[in-house]
Short mmCIF file of C-alpha atoms in Angstrom, two decimals:
data_model
loop_
_atom_site.label_atom_id
_atom_site.label_comp_id
_atom_site.label_asym_id
_atom_site.label_seq_id
_atom_site.Cartn_x
_atom_site.Cartn_y
_atom_site.Cartn_z
CA MET A 5 51.48 30.16 -28.56
CA SER A 6 50.86 32.18 -30.25
CA ASN A 7 47.36 34.63 -28.62
CA PHE A 8 46.74 36.25 -31.87
CA LEU A 9 43.69 35.76 -34.54
CA THR A 10 44.34 33.54 -36.82
CA PRO A 11 42.21 33.67 -39.82
CA ASP A 12 39.30 31.36 -40.44
CA LYS A 13 39.56 32.45 -44.19
CA ILE A 14 41.70 34.23 -46.19
CA ARG A 15 40.95 36.59 -49.22
CA HIS A 16 42.47 38.44 -52.29
CA GLU A 17 40.43 41.46 -54.28
CA TYR A 18 42.48 43.49 -57.00
CA GLY A 19 45.75 42.98 -54.86
CA LEU A 20 44.70 43.20 -51.36
CA GLU A 21 44.75 40.63 -49.17
CA ILE A 22 41.38 40.26 -46.09
CA LYS A 23 41.53 37.91 -43.56
CA GLU A 24 38.62 36.80 -42.71
CA LYS A 25 37.09 35.65 -38.79
CA LEU A 26 33.37 36.74 -39.01
CA ILE A 27 31.95 37.30 -35.41
CA PRO A 28 29.80 34.24 -34.62
CA ASP A 29 25.37 34.85 -35.13
CA GLY A 30 24.29 34.51 -32.16
CA SER A 31 27.44 36.84 -30.02
CA LYS A 32 26.88 39.57 -27.52
CA LEU A 33 30.01 40.99 -29.93
CA LYS A 34 27.78 42.38 -32.57
CA PRO A 35 23.83 43.48 -33.41
CA ASN A 36 23.08 40.44 -34.56
CA ARG A 37 20.76 41.99 -37.73
CA LYS A 38 20.64 41.49 -41.56
CA LEU A 39 21.07 45.52 -43.26
CA THR A 40 17.76 47.16 -42.50
CA SER A 41 16.83 46.88 -46.61
CA GLY A 42 18.19 43.65 -46.74
CA LYS A 43 21.41 45.10 -48.86
CA VAL A 44 24.31 47.88 -48.39
CA GLU A 45 23.25 51.04 -49.27
CA TYR A 46 25.95 52.87 -48.39
CA VAL A 47 29.89 52.58 -47.16
CA THR A 48 31.38 54.20 -43.98
CA ILE A 49 34.61 55.86 -43.43
CA HIS A 50 35.76 55.76 -40.16
CA ASN A 51 39.35 56.71 -38.49
CA THR A 52 40.57 54.90 -35.62
CA ALA A 53 43.69 55.72 -33.65
CA ASP A 54 47.20 53.75 -34.23
CA ILE A 55 47.99 51.94 -31.03
CA LYS A 56 51.45 50.41 -30.25
CA GLU A 57 52.51 46.55 -31.93
CA ALA A 58 53.00 43.80 -30.10
CA PRO A 59 55.80 42.32 -31.65
CA GLY A 60 54.40 39.88 -34.47
CA THR A 61 51.60 41.70 -34.92
CA ASN A 62 50.07 45.06 -36.53
CA ASP A 63 46.96 47.11 -35.39
CA ALA A 64 44.79 45.52 -37.61
CA GLU A 65 44.91 42.54 -36.01
CA GLN A 66 44.96 43.74 -32.87
CA TYR A 67 41.82 45.89 -33.11
CA ALA A 68 40.32 42.62 -34.92
CA ARG A 69 41.22 40.12 -31.40
CA ALA A 70 40.03 43.10 -29.50
CA THR A 71 36.52 42.81 -30.72
CA HIS A 72 36.43 39.35 -30.43
CA ASN A 73 37.85 39.49 -26.71
CA GLY A 74 34.88 42.02 -26.00
CA ALA A 75 37.53 45.05 -25.78
CA MET A 76 36.12 46.97 -27.92
CA SER A 77 33.12 48.63 -25.62
CA GLY A 78 30.04 47.34 -27.92
CA VAL A 79 31.75 48.36 -31.39
CA SER A 80 31.36 46.47 -34.21
CA VAL A 81 32.88 47.47 -37.74
CA HIS A 82 32.92 45.28 -40.85
CA TYR A 83 36.51 46.19 -41.61
CA TYR A 84 40.00 47.12 -39.74
CA ILE A 85 42.43 48.44 -42.43
CA ASP A 86 46.65 49.32 -41.34
CA GLU A 87 49.39 49.55 -43.93
CA THR A 88 50.11 46.23 -44.07
CA ASP A 89 46.65 44.14 -43.12
CA CYS A 90 43.08 43.69 -43.41
CA TRP A 91 40.27 42.22 -41.41
CA GLN A 92 36.66 41.25 -41.91
CA LEU A 93 35.00 40.99 -38.83
CA LEU A 94 31.13 41.35 -39.99
CA ARG A 95 29.69 40.04 -42.94
CA GLU A 96 28.24 42.46 -45.64
CA ASP A 97 24.55 41.13 -45.54
CA GLU A 98 24.55 42.12 -40.92
CA MET A 99 23.88 45.36 -38.90
CA GLY A 100 27.49 46.89 -37.15
CA TYR A 101 27.65 48.46 -34.53
CA HIS A 102 29.54 52.01 -34.96
CA ALA A 103 27.94 54.73 -36.56
CA ALA A 104 26.60 56.27 -33.33
CA ASP A 105 22.89 55.66 -34.41
CA GLY A 106 21.40 53.11 -32.96
CA PHE A 107 19.45 50.54 -35.19
CA GLY A 108 19.24 54.22 -37.80
CA PRO A 109 20.35 54.29 -41.06
CA GLY A 110 24.97 54.29 -40.45
CA ASN A 111 24.14 51.22 -38.86
CA GLY A 112 21.01 50.31 -40.49
CA THR A 113 22.71 50.95 -44.49
CA SER A 114 25.98 51.02 -44.71
CA LEU A 115 29.58 48.84 -44.39
CA ALA A 116 31.62 50.57 -41.97
CA ILE A 117 35.07 50.60 -42.41
CA GLU A 118 38.30 51.39 -39.38
CA ILE A 119 40.59 52.94 -41.15
CA ILE A 120 43.62 52.96 -38.63
CA MET A 121 45.87 55.80 -38.63
CA LYS A 122 48.13 58.61 -36.44
CA GLY A 123 47.14 61.36 -38.80
CA ASP A 124 51.51 62.37 -38.43
CA LYS A 125 51.11 61.91 -42.13
CA SER A 126 53.78 59.59 -42.15
CA LYS A 127 54.25 57.24 -44.91
CA ASP A 128 52.40 54.48 -42.66
CA ASP A 129 49.46 56.59 -42.72
CA ARG A 130 49.38 57.41 -46.19
CA GLU A 131 49.62 53.78 -47.58
CA ALA A 132 46.70 53.10 -44.58
CA GLU A 133 44.71 55.27 -46.43
CA ASP A 134 45.30 53.60 -49.45
CA ARG A 135 44.62 50.31 -48.51
CA GLY A 136 41.67 51.84 -47.42
CA ALA A 137 40.44 53.71 -50.58
CA LEU A 138 40.91 51.03 -52.14
CA LEU A 139 38.48 48.76 -49.65
CA ALA A 140 36.13 51.72 -50.48
CA ALA A 141 36.75 50.84 -54.34
CA ILE A 142 35.59 47.33 -53.83
CA LEU A 143 33.24 46.96 -51.84
CA LEU A 144 31.56 50.07 -53.64
CA ARG A 145 31.75 48.05 -56.94
CA LYS A 146 30.68 44.74 -55.70
CA HIS A 147 27.80 46.06 -54.51
CA GLY A 148 27.25 48.20 -57.34
CA LEU A 149 26.69 52.11 -55.56
CA SER A 150 27.71 54.94 -56.80
CA ILE A 151 30.90 57.70 -55.14
CA LEU A 152 27.65 59.17 -53.45
CA ARG A 153 26.81 56.53 -51.36
CA LEU A 154 30.27 56.91 -49.53
CA LYS A 155 29.41 58.48 -46.53
CA THR A 156 31.79 59.79 -42.97
CA HIS A 157 30.69 58.83 -39.45
CA ARG A 158 29.87 62.09 -39.31
CA ASP A 159 27.69 62.27 -41.97
CA TRP A 160 25.17 59.63 -39.34
CA TYR A 161 26.07 60.99 -36.41
CA PRO A 162 26.78 65.21 -36.55
CA LYS A 163 28.32 65.52 -33.52
CA LYS A 164 31.70 63.12 -34.05
CA TYR A 165 34.05 64.27 -36.08
CA CYS A 166 35.11 61.32 -37.84
CA PRO A 167 37.56 59.96 -39.95
CA ALA A 168 39.70 62.49 -38.10
CA TYR A 169 42.25 62.18 -39.96
CA ILE A 170 40.31 62.04 -43.01
CA LEU A 171 37.82 64.97 -43.37
CA PRO A 172 40.61 67.62 -43.97
CA HIS A 173 41.10 66.78 -47.53
CA TRP A 174 37.95 64.27 -48.12
CA ASN A 175 38.17 65.66 -51.64
CA ASP A 176 41.28 64.34 -52.18
CA PHE A 177 40.04 60.50 -50.64
CA VAL A 178 36.85 60.55 -52.79
CA LYS A 179 38.89 61.11 -55.48
CA ARG A 180 41.47 58.59 -55.19
CA VAL A 181 38.40 56.01 -54.52
CA MET A 182 36.94 57.68 -57.86
CA ASP A 183 40.74 56.43 -59.33
CA TYR A 184 40.63 53.40 -58.12
CA THR A 185 37.19 52.31 -59.63
CA HIS A 186 38.17 53.88 -63.33
CA ALA A 187 41.00 51.41 -62.85
CA MET A 188 38.70 48.21 -61.92
CA ASP A 189 36.36 48.67 -64.77
CA HIS A 190 39.34 50.20 -67.29
CA PRO A 191 42.48 47.24 -67.16
CA GLY A 192 45.10 48.16 -68.87
CA ASP A 193 44.04 51.69 -68.68
CA VAL A 194 47.18 52.76 -66.65
CA ASP A 195 47.87 55.78 -67.28
CA MET A 196 43.61 56.26 -66.78
CA ASP A 197 43.18 58.73 -69.91
CA GLY A 198 40.00 56.50 -70.86
CA LYS A 199 41.16 53.84 -73.82
CA VAL A 200 44.10 51.14 -73.97
CA THR A 201 47.72 52.17 -75.96
CA THR A 202 51.28 51.68 -76.98
CA LYS A 203 51.52 53.73 -73.86
CA ASP A 204 49.99 51.69 -71.29
CA ALA A 205 51.51 48.62 -71.82
CA ARG A 206 55.53 50.19 -70.86
CA LEU A 207 54.45 52.20 -68.23
CA ALA A 208 53.36 48.69 -66.94
CA LEU A 209 56.92 47.54 -68.62
CA ARG A 210 58.43 50.20 -66.93
CA ALA A 211 57.12 49.06 -63.87
CA ALA A 212 57.94 45.86 -63.93
CA VAL A 213 61.29 46.27 -64.24
CA GLY A 214 61.73 48.54 -61.46
CA LEU A 215 62.04 51.74 -63.22
CA THR A 216 59.13 53.56 -63.00
CA LYS A 217 56.70 53.50 -59.68
CA LEU A 218 53.05 53.30 -60.24
CA THR A 219 50.27 55.01 -58.00
CA GLY A 220 47.63 52.49 -55.74
CA PRO A 221 44.75 53.40 -59.05
CA GLN A 222 47.87 53.02 -61.66
CA THR A 223 48.84 49.47 -60.35
CA VAL A 224 45.21 48.23 -60.43
CA ALA A 225 44.83 48.83 -63.81
CA ALA A 226 48.36 46.71 -64.56
CA ASP A 227 47.87 44.17 -62.79
CA THR A 228 46.06 42.58 -65.90
CA ASP A 229 46.01 39.41 -64.10
CA GLY A 230 44.56 40.14 -60.60
CA ASP A 231 48.32 38.64 -59.02
CA GLY A 232 48.96 41.48 -56.75
CA LYS A 233 51.85 42.46 -58.84
CA VAL A 234 52.52 44.30 -62.30
CA THR A 235 54.73 41.68 -64.74
CA THR A 236 56.69 41.71 -67.93
CA LYS A 237 53.18 39.49 -68.48
CA ASP A 238 51.25 42.70 -67.70
CA ALA A 239 52.83 44.45 -69.96
CA ARG A 240 52.19 41.71 -73.11
CA ALA A 241 48.90 41.67 -72.28
CA ILE A 242 48.04 45.20 -72.11
CA LEU A 243 50.27 45.17 -75.53
CA LYS A 244 47.54 43.34 -77.21
CA MET A 245 44.36 45.09 -75.70
CA SER A 246 46.30 47.98 -77.39
CA VAL A 247 46.07 46.67 -80.95
CA GLY A 248 43.35 48.80 -82.22
CA GLY A 249 43.35 51.33 -79.75
CA SER A 250 40.68 49.71 -78.32
CA LYS A 251 38.79 51.63 -75.00
CA ALA A 252 39.35 51.46 -71.19
#
């Protein structure tokens, strides 16, 4: 029998599969406190190191399982995400232990995303970072927060250089989060120019038949039915949207 975690629930948001295995209330593995103001005010980005994967699993599952097993030295975060998997461990209305500021604003007002990377600029790292940007955009948008509410661990605790692999190009990461938010707010605008035209429909069609590879944000914009992939059905929907030159 496998010792791997089994999610209690799986949901899909903008093509991202999220596995839920929430730490039970009353557990010593989390603060058991609601967010200070009763609502999410920030989203905090962290990096944690890629680890050797056991056969049949991945980094995100291993970190999630280690948390449930009490092997994370008291750290509890809302989400772990890598290049293939994403796990939610805390509800979005409760505090975690992730910002090294006790019951201060880092832990008390923000959701924590741990993006698992090696720091070697590999394909896996790029995909993990991109998926982390997508998750950040999902959470900011869900809670009505602007991009100014996206924070780093270092913002809350300056002695900690984290997210270590993303900080050197933090502005690029922020831009990617903004691109994802734009795509969510402007379905059909595949070329990200602020309007839906036949050009967008052609891009979606080319992607659907394998002639063009879209970026992550472009894929979200093109996936009009939210099934996680771009198909000729999406291209047809975008073509209908383009009639009359509607704004995205």
